[in-house]
Amino acid sequence: MISDLFSGVTKLAQPLLLMLPPEQAHEATLVALEKGLYPRSSMAADPRIAVEALGLRFPNPVGMGPGFDKEGRAPDALLDIGFGFTEVGTITPLPQPGNPAPRVFRLPRDRGVINRLGFNSGGHAAALARLARRQKRGIVGINVGANKDSADRAGDYVKGIEAFAQIASYFTVNISSPNTPGLRDLQAPAVLDQLLERVMEAREKIATSGGRRVPVLVKIAPDIAEQDIEPIVGRMIAHHVDGMIVANTTLSRHGIRDADIGREAGGLSGQPLFHRSTVMLAKVAQVTAGRMPIIGSGGVHSGGSALAKIEAGATLIQLYSSLIFEGIGLVDRIKLELAEAVTRAGAKNITELIGTKTNVWAAKPVDV
Ligand SMILES: Cc1cc2nc3c(=O)[nH]c(=O)nc-3n(C[C@H](O)[C@H](O)[C@H](O)COP(=O)(O)O)c2cc1C
């Protein structure tokens, strides 16, 4: 009853939220989550969609992508809503305001979002204080980044690993935001080598001095040139990175209909990113060839699009932009449709569907 009432209220709230400017709608949603004003998932855990990966047991493969809860304000609420995991961040060592507003724009016809937030962050200390207070339950990844004015960007990622090692279920090293000038240059193989060496060494040092060996994933951009994919993924394999996230937002504006808003600077996400990021995911999956799990991110907005990511090679998926348009009921709908897809395929578990169409997706052009 109460959950029916809540989901009714949520359905009503969604169109109202869309009338607010994006950042205000985002803040209102976070406050509602902090205050417990949200419907809990009504779906029982379904073994068909449980996933073992990164040494963790994910109750389902649908994760909340980073950028929504940048400061660790509502991880438990997001898990209650039904996400199998959530990722906090990107967090930088020092607090920084990010770019001037307006800096988030909806593309309603395309069901896309452009943002140029620029790592607005309360810094490590504030997020750590908040996260350390929670009861440890559920899977909460920590996405670490570098301050805009940092003299040692690789050192900022190391600080992130050191700060959150006791509370992170996994780490994401975010080198793919387009909104911090020069950050994506860290993806260049030679630079990447130095970064990964320092990050993985920091992780090992903590592990060998009695701490946890926290899995480290690296999140890449969907705009990497075709010929660079193999060398970049090769560096990840060489440094024994535990997983990859494909992909962050794109600088491409290919095929969008909201052309005026499309001229805003920033990274594009949501449905216009789906095809490009799924092709990229499949190309990465061809190189990793099962050696590490990949989290598929970019334009997931339905059970069908979540399944497509898994078939292209994703072990887990994340979403963010589609929630802005669809509301949180989407999470349980996707889970239900994934579970039905498992049964339809005559499989026992969703992991049997991972990569079944990698070659089909990898053969597609990035822009259609
Ligand atoms: C407003 C906004 C802020 C974001 N901030 C971050 C961030 O801080 N760190 C990060 O790794 N990704 C960030 N992202 C990227 C998302 O996590 C995700 O990779 C991307 O939006 C593609 O997924 P989607 O199409 O489901 O939104 C952000 C996305 C949006 C829309």
Short mmCIF file of C-alpha atoms in Angstrom, two decimals, residues 10-340:
data_model
loop_
_atom_site.label_atom_id
_atom_site.label_comp_id
_atom_site.label_asym_id
_atom_site.label_seq_id
_atom_site.Cartn_x
_atom_site.Cartn_y
_atom_site.Cartn_z
CA THR A 10 6.93 9.54 -7.72
CA LYS A 11 5.07 9.30 -11.04
CA LEU A 12 3.48 12.66 -10.31
CA ALA A 13 6.79 14.14 -9.21
CA GLN A 14 8.62 13.24 -12.41
CA PRO A 15 6.85 15.74 -14.74
CA LEU A 16 7.23 18.40 -12.04
CA LEU A 17 10.95 17.73 -11.75
CA LEU A 18 11.26 18.11 -15.51
CA MET A 19 9.80 21.61 -15.18
CA LEU A 20 12.65 22.67 -12.90
CA PRO A 21 16.09 23.64 -14.23
CA PRO A 22 18.21 20.46 -14.31
CA GLU A 23 20.50 21.23 -11.38
CA GLN A 24 17.57 22.24 -9.16
CA ALA A 25 15.68 19.08 -10.09
CA HIS A 26 18.78 17.09 -9.26
CA GLU A 27 19.17 18.73 -5.86
CA ALA A 28 15.45 18.23 -5.08
CA THR A 29 15.77 14.53 -5.93
CA LEU A 30 18.85 14.12 -3.74
CA VAL A 31 17.13 15.84 -0.81
CA ALA A 32 14.10 13.55 -1.22
CA LEU A 33 16.42 10.54 -1.17
CA GLU A 34 18.26 11.84 1.92
CA LYS A 35 14.94 12.30 3.71
CA GLY A 36 13.72 8.81 2.83
CA LEU A 37 10.97 10.08 0.52
CA TYR A 38 11.21 7.44 -2.20
CA PRO A 39 9.60 4.10 -3.05
CA ARG A 40 11.59 1.00 -2.07
CA SER A 41 11.99 -1.64 -4.74
CA SER A 42 9.09 -4.06 -4.63
CA MET A 43 11.00 -6.74 -6.54
CA ALA A 44 12.43 -9.71 -4.66
CA ALA A 45 16.07 -10.54 -5.45
CA ASP A 46 16.01 -12.70 -8.58
CA PRO A 47 18.81 -15.29 -8.92
CA ARG A 48 18.53 -15.08 -12.72
CA ILE A 49 20.11 -11.63 -12.68
CA ALA A 50 22.59 -11.97 -9.78
CA VAL A 51 26.20 -11.49 -10.93
CA GLU A 52 29.55 -12.48 -9.39
CA ALA A 53 32.28 -10.11 -10.51
CA LEU A 54 35.28 -8.26 -9.05
CA GLY A 55 35.13 -10.63 -6.08
CA LEU A 56 31.72 -9.19 -5.20
CA ARG A 57 28.19 -10.57 -5.45
CA PHE A 58 25.93 -8.08 -7.23
CA PRO A 59 22.23 -8.80 -6.50
CA ASN A 60 21.52 -7.46 -9.99
CA PRO A 61 23.67 -5.92 -12.73
CA VAL A 62 21.97 -2.49 -12.85
CA GLY A 63 24.08 0.24 -11.25
CA MET A 64 23.60 3.94 -10.59
CA GLY A 65 26.29 5.73 -12.58
CA PRO A 66 28.59 8.30 -11.00
CA GLY A 67 27.73 11.97 -11.30
CA PHE A 68 24.31 11.63 -9.69
CA ASP A 69 25.54 11.16 -6.11
CA LYS A 70 28.91 12.87 -6.40
CA GLU A 71 29.37 13.29 -2.65
CA GLY A 72 27.99 10.11 -1.10
CA ARG A 73 24.76 11.68 0.11
CA ALA A 74 22.35 8.85 -0.74
CA PRO A 75 23.99 5.50 -1.47
CA ASP A 76 21.62 3.53 0.77
CA ALA A 77 18.54 5.13 -0.75
CA LEU A 78 19.78 4.21 -4.24
CA LEU A 79 20.33 0.60 -3.13
CA ASP A 80 16.82 0.55 -1.59
CA ILE A 81 15.32 1.74 -4.86
CA GLY A 82 16.64 -1.46 -6.39
CA PHE A 83 20.03 -0.69 -7.90
CA GLY A 84 22.45 -3.61 -7.62
CA PHE A 85 25.24 -1.14 -6.87
CA THR A 86 25.94 2.56 -6.88
CA GLU A 87 29.02 4.61 -7.67
CA VAL A 88 29.81 7.76 -5.69
CA GLY A 89 31.87 10.54 -7.31
CA THR A 90 33.74 11.82 -9.09
CA ILE A 91 35.51 13.03 -5.91
CA THR A 92 38.62 15.19 -6.08
CA PRO A 93 41.09 15.54 -3.18
CA LEU A 94 40.27 19.20 -2.52
CA PRO A 95 36.85 20.83 -2.72
CA GLN A 96 36.27 22.76 -5.97
CA PRO A 97 33.20 24.52 -7.36
CA GLY A 98 33.29 23.25 -10.97
CA ASN A 99 32.27 25.42 -13.92
CA PRO A 100 29.84 28.35 -13.73
CA ALA A 101 26.12 27.58 -14.11
CA PRO A 102 24.17 26.91 -16.25
CA ARG A 103 26.15 23.76 -16.87
CA VAL A 104 23.58 20.97 -17.27
CA PHE A 105 21.14 20.93 -20.19
CA ARG A 106 18.36 18.52 -21.16
CA LEU A 107 17.75 17.54 -24.78
CA PRO A 108 14.12 16.45 -24.44
CA ARG A 109 13.55 15.33 -28.03
CA ASP A 110 16.72 13.25 -28.01
CA ARG A 111 16.30 12.12 -24.41
CA GLY A 112 19.85 13.27 -23.86
CA VAL A 113 21.76 15.47 -21.43
CA ILE A 114 24.77 17.74 -21.90
CA ASN A 115 26.82 18.56 -18.83
CA ARG A 116 29.95 20.56 -18.23
CA LEU A 117 29.92 20.41 -14.45
CA GLY A 118 33.72 20.10 -14.29
CA PHE A 119 34.09 17.89 -11.20
CA ASN A 120 32.19 20.04 -8.73
CA SER A 121 33.23 18.27 -5.59
CA GLY A 122 33.14 18.65 -1.83
CA GLY A 123 36.55 16.96 -1.69
CA HIS A 124 37.75 13.73 -0.11
CA ALA A 125 37.34 14.66 3.55
CA ALA A 126 33.65 15.60 3.35
CA ALA A 127 32.66 12.49 1.35
CA LEU A 128 34.73 10.23 3.57
CA ALA A 129 33.12 11.59 6.75
CA ARG A 130 29.67 10.99 5.28
CA LEU A 131 30.40 7.49 3.95
CA ALA A 132 32.24 6.33 7.07
CA ARG A 133 29.05 6.92 9.10
CA ARG A 134 26.94 4.46 7.11
CA GLN A 135 26.35 0.82 8.01
CA LYS A 136 28.34 -1.16 5.49
CA ARG A 137 25.87 -2.90 3.22
CA GLY A 138 25.46 -3.18 -0.51
CA ILE A 139 28.04 -2.39 -3.18
CA VAL A 140 29.26 1.20 -3.28
CA GLY A 141 32.06 2.07 -5.70
CA ILE A 142 34.13 5.22 -5.33
CA ASN A 143 35.00 7.20 -8.46
CA VAL A 144 38.17 9.24 -8.01
CA GLY A 145 39.43 12.21 -10.01
CA ALA A 146 41.97 15.01 -10.07
CA ASN A 147 41.60 18.65 -9.09
CA LYS A 148 41.56 21.08 -12.01
CA ASP A 149 44.63 22.98 -10.77
CA SER A 150 46.56 19.97 -9.49
CA ALA A 151 50.30 19.98 -10.22
CA ASP A 152 50.34 16.17 -9.98
CA ARG A 153 47.19 14.66 -11.41
CA ALA A 154 48.34 11.05 -11.02
CA GLY A 155 49.06 11.89 -7.37
CA ASP A 156 45.44 12.99 -6.94
CA TYR A 157 44.20 9.55 -8.02
CA VAL A 158 46.63 7.91 -5.59
CA LYS A 159 45.27 10.13 -2.81
CA GLY A 160 41.77 8.91 -3.69
CA ILE A 161 42.82 5.26 -3.41
CA GLU A 162 44.50 5.92 -0.07
CA ALA A 163 41.59 7.93 1.34
CA PHE A 164 38.77 5.50 0.53
CA ALA A 165 40.46 2.06 0.64
CA GLN A 166 38.60 1.01 3.79
CA ILE A 167 35.14 1.84 2.53
CA ALA A 168 35.14 1.43 -1.27
CA SER A 169 33.66 -1.78 -2.71
CA TYR A 170 35.66 -0.92 -5.84
CA PHE A 171 37.43 2.10 -7.29
CA THR A 172 36.90 3.82 -10.61
CA VAL A 173 39.77 5.86 -11.99
CA ASN A 174 38.00 8.46 -14.09
CA ILE A 175 40.28 9.72 -16.86
CA SER A 176 37.52 10.40 -19.35
CA SER A 177 35.57 13.45 -18.25
CA PRO A 178 35.63 15.99 -21.09
CA ASN A 179 35.08 18.88 -18.66
CA THR A 180 38.46 19.11 -16.97
CA PRO A 181 40.89 20.48 -19.56
CA GLY A 182 43.59 17.94 -20.43
CA LEU A 183 42.15 15.12 -18.28
CA ARG A 184 41.48 12.86 -21.26
CA ASP A 185 45.18 13.14 -22.20
CA LEU A 186 45.76 10.66 -19.37
CA GLN A 187 44.35 8.04 -21.76
CA ALA A 188 47.40 8.32 -24.04
CA PRO A 189 49.21 4.95 -23.64
CA ALA A 190 52.56 6.39 -22.38
CA VAL A 191 50.87 8.67 -19.84
CA LEU A 192 48.44 5.91 -18.90
CA ASP A 193 51.39 3.66 -18.05
CA GLN A 194 52.71 6.08 -15.46
CA LEU A 195 49.28 6.68 -13.98
CA LEU A 196 48.39 3.00 -13.71
CA GLU A 197 51.75 2.15 -12.24
CA ARG A 198 51.24 4.61 -9.40
CA VAL A 199 47.58 3.77 -8.82
CA MET A 200 48.08 0.00 -8.79
CA GLU A 201 51.15 0.34 -6.59
CA ALA A 202 49.13 2.39 -4.07
CA ARG A 203 46.41 -0.26 -4.08
CA GLU A 204 48.98 -3.07 -3.52
CA LYS A 205 50.73 -1.18 -0.75
CA ILE A 206 47.47 -0.91 1.19
CA ALA A 207 46.70 -4.58 0.56
CA THR A 208 50.10 -5.83 1.72
CA SER A 209 49.99 -3.73 4.89
CA GLY A 210 46.83 -5.52 6.00
CA GLY A 211 44.21 -3.43 4.22
CA ARG A 212 41.74 -4.61 1.59
CA ARG A 213 42.84 -5.25 -2.01
CA VAL A 214 40.12 -3.10 -3.54
CA PRO A 215 39.36 -3.75 -7.23
CA VAL A 216 40.39 -0.87 -9.51
CA LEU A 217 38.47 -0.10 -12.70
CA VAL A 218 39.30 2.53 -15.30
CA LYS A 219 36.60 4.55 -17.06
CA ILE A 220 37.31 5.56 -20.64
CA ALA A 221 35.76 7.93 -23.17
CA PRO A 222 33.62 6.80 -26.09
CA ASP A 223 35.59 9.10 -28.39
CA ILE A 224 38.86 7.14 -28.46
CA ALA A 225 40.06 6.67 -32.04
CA GLU A 226 39.66 3.14 -33.37
CA GLN A 227 43.42 2.55 -33.70
CA ASP A 228 44.02 3.62 -30.07
CA ILE A 229 41.61 1.12 -28.49
CA GLU A 230 43.96 -1.86 -28.61
CA PRO A 231 47.02 -0.07 -27.17
CA ILE A 232 44.95 1.54 -24.41
CA VAL A 233 43.22 -1.69 -23.41
CA GLY A 234 46.60 -3.42 -23.69
CA ARG A 235 47.99 -1.10 -20.99
CA MET A 236 45.02 -1.97 -18.73
CA ILE A 237 45.73 -5.68 -19.16
CA ALA A 238 49.48 -5.21 -18.60
CA HIS A 239 48.88 -3.36 -15.32
CA HIS A 240 46.33 -5.95 -14.13
CA VAL A 241 43.53 -3.45 -13.84
CA ASP A 242 40.47 -5.30 -12.51
CA GLY A 243 37.90 -3.93 -14.92
CA MET A 244 36.90 -1.15 -17.29
CA ILE A 245 33.93 1.15 -17.60
CA VAL A 246 32.91 1.95 -21.15
CA ALA A 247 32.02 4.75 -21.51
CA ASN A 248 31.85 8.30 -20.20
CA THR A 249 30.00 11.13 -22.01
CA THR A 250 30.82 12.05 -25.62
CA LEU A 251 31.91 15.23 -27.36
CA SER A 252 30.13 14.02 -30.51
CA ARG A 253 26.80 15.60 -31.44
CA HIS A 254 26.11 13.15 -34.24
CA GLY A 255 22.46 12.71 -35.11
CA ILE A 256 20.90 14.89 -32.42
CA ARG A 257 17.61 16.70 -33.08
CA ASP A 258 17.76 19.31 -30.31
CA ALA A 259 20.38 21.11 -32.38
CA ASP A 260 20.29 24.44 -30.48
CA ILE A 261 20.94 22.88 -27.10
CA GLY A 262 23.43 20.59 -28.81
CA ARG A 263 25.69 23.58 -29.35
CA GLU A 264 26.33 23.82 -25.61
CA ALA A 265 29.83 22.73 -24.65
CA GLY A 266 30.16 19.60 -22.54
CA GLY A 267 29.70 15.85 -22.56
CA LEU A 268 26.59 14.34 -24.12
CA SER A 269 24.87 11.39 -22.43
CA GLY A 270 21.56 9.56 -22.66
CA GLN A 271 20.01 7.93 -25.71
CA PRO A 272 22.19 9.73 -28.32
CA LEU A 273 25.19 8.05 -26.65
CA PHE A 274 23.77 4.54 -26.69
CA HIS A 275 24.98 3.34 -30.09
CA ARG A 276 28.46 4.86 -29.97
CA SER A 277 29.18 3.63 -26.44
CA THR A 278 27.88 0.12 -27.18
CA VAL A 279 30.07 -0.22 -30.28
CA MET A 280 33.03 0.99 -28.22
CA LEU A 281 32.18 -1.50 -25.46
CA ALA A 282 32.16 -4.36 -27.97
CA LYS A 283 35.51 -3.26 -29.43
CA VAL A 284 37.01 -3.18 -25.93
CA ALA A 285 35.45 -6.59 -25.16
CA GLN A 286 37.14 -8.07 -28.23
CA VAL A 287 40.52 -7.01 -26.82
CA THR A 288 39.90 -7.97 -23.18
CA ALA A 289 38.47 -11.32 -24.35
CA GLY A 290 37.02 -12.16 -20.95
CA ARG A 291 40.15 -11.24 -18.96
CA MET A 292 38.33 -8.53 -17.01
CA PRO A 293 34.72 -7.48 -16.53
CA ILE A 294 33.42 -4.38 -18.32
CA ILE A 295 30.70 -2.10 -17.00
CA GLY A 296 28.60 -0.81 -19.90
CA SER A 297 27.53 2.81 -19.57
CA GLY A 298 25.84 5.12 -22.06
CA GLY A 299 22.19 5.51 -23.01
CA VAL A 300 20.68 2.56 -21.14
CA HIS A 301 16.99 3.42 -20.97
CA SER A 302 15.08 0.11 -21.10
CA GLY A 303 15.40 -3.62 -20.60
CA GLY A 304 16.25 -3.98 -24.29
CA SER A 305 19.09 -1.46 -24.20
CA ALA A 306 20.47 -2.98 -20.97
CA LEU A 307 20.39 -6.42 -22.59
CA ALA A 308 22.14 -5.05 -25.70
CA LYS A 309 25.03 -3.81 -23.51
CA ILE A 310 25.34 -7.25 -21.90
CA GLU A 311 25.24 -8.99 -25.28
CA ALA A 312 27.89 -6.55 -26.53
CA GLY A 313 30.18 -7.65 -23.67
CA ALA A 314 29.17 -5.91 -20.45
CA THR A 315 29.11 -7.89 -17.20
CA LEU A 316 27.33 -5.03 -15.41
CA ILE A 317 25.65 -1.84 -16.60
CA GLN A 318 25.21 1.67 -15.25
CA LEU A 319 22.71 4.36 -16.08
CA TYR A 320 22.05 7.95 -15.19
CA SER A 321 20.44 10.18 -17.87
CA SER A 322 17.40 7.98 -18.52
CA LEU A 323 16.35 8.36 -14.88
CA ILE A 324 15.93 12.09 -15.51
CA PHE A 325 13.28 11.36 -18.12
CA GLU A 326 11.77 8.11 -16.84
CA GLY A 327 11.99 8.30 -13.05
CA ILE A 328 13.18 5.62 -10.67
CA GLY A 329 10.50 3.04 -11.60
CA LEU A 330 12.77 2.34 -14.57
CA VAL A 331 15.23 0.39 -12.41
CA ASP A 332 12.80 -2.41 -11.50
CA ARG A 333 11.41 -2.47 -15.05
CA ILE A 334 14.88 -3.08 -16.47
CA LYS A 335 15.58 -5.82 -13.92
CA LEU A 336 12.31 -7.56 -14.72
CA GLU A 337 12.95 -7.42 -18.46
CA LEU A 338 16.49 -8.76 -18.00
CA ALA A 339 15.19 -11.66 -15.92
CA GLU A 340 12.60 -12.44 -18.61
#
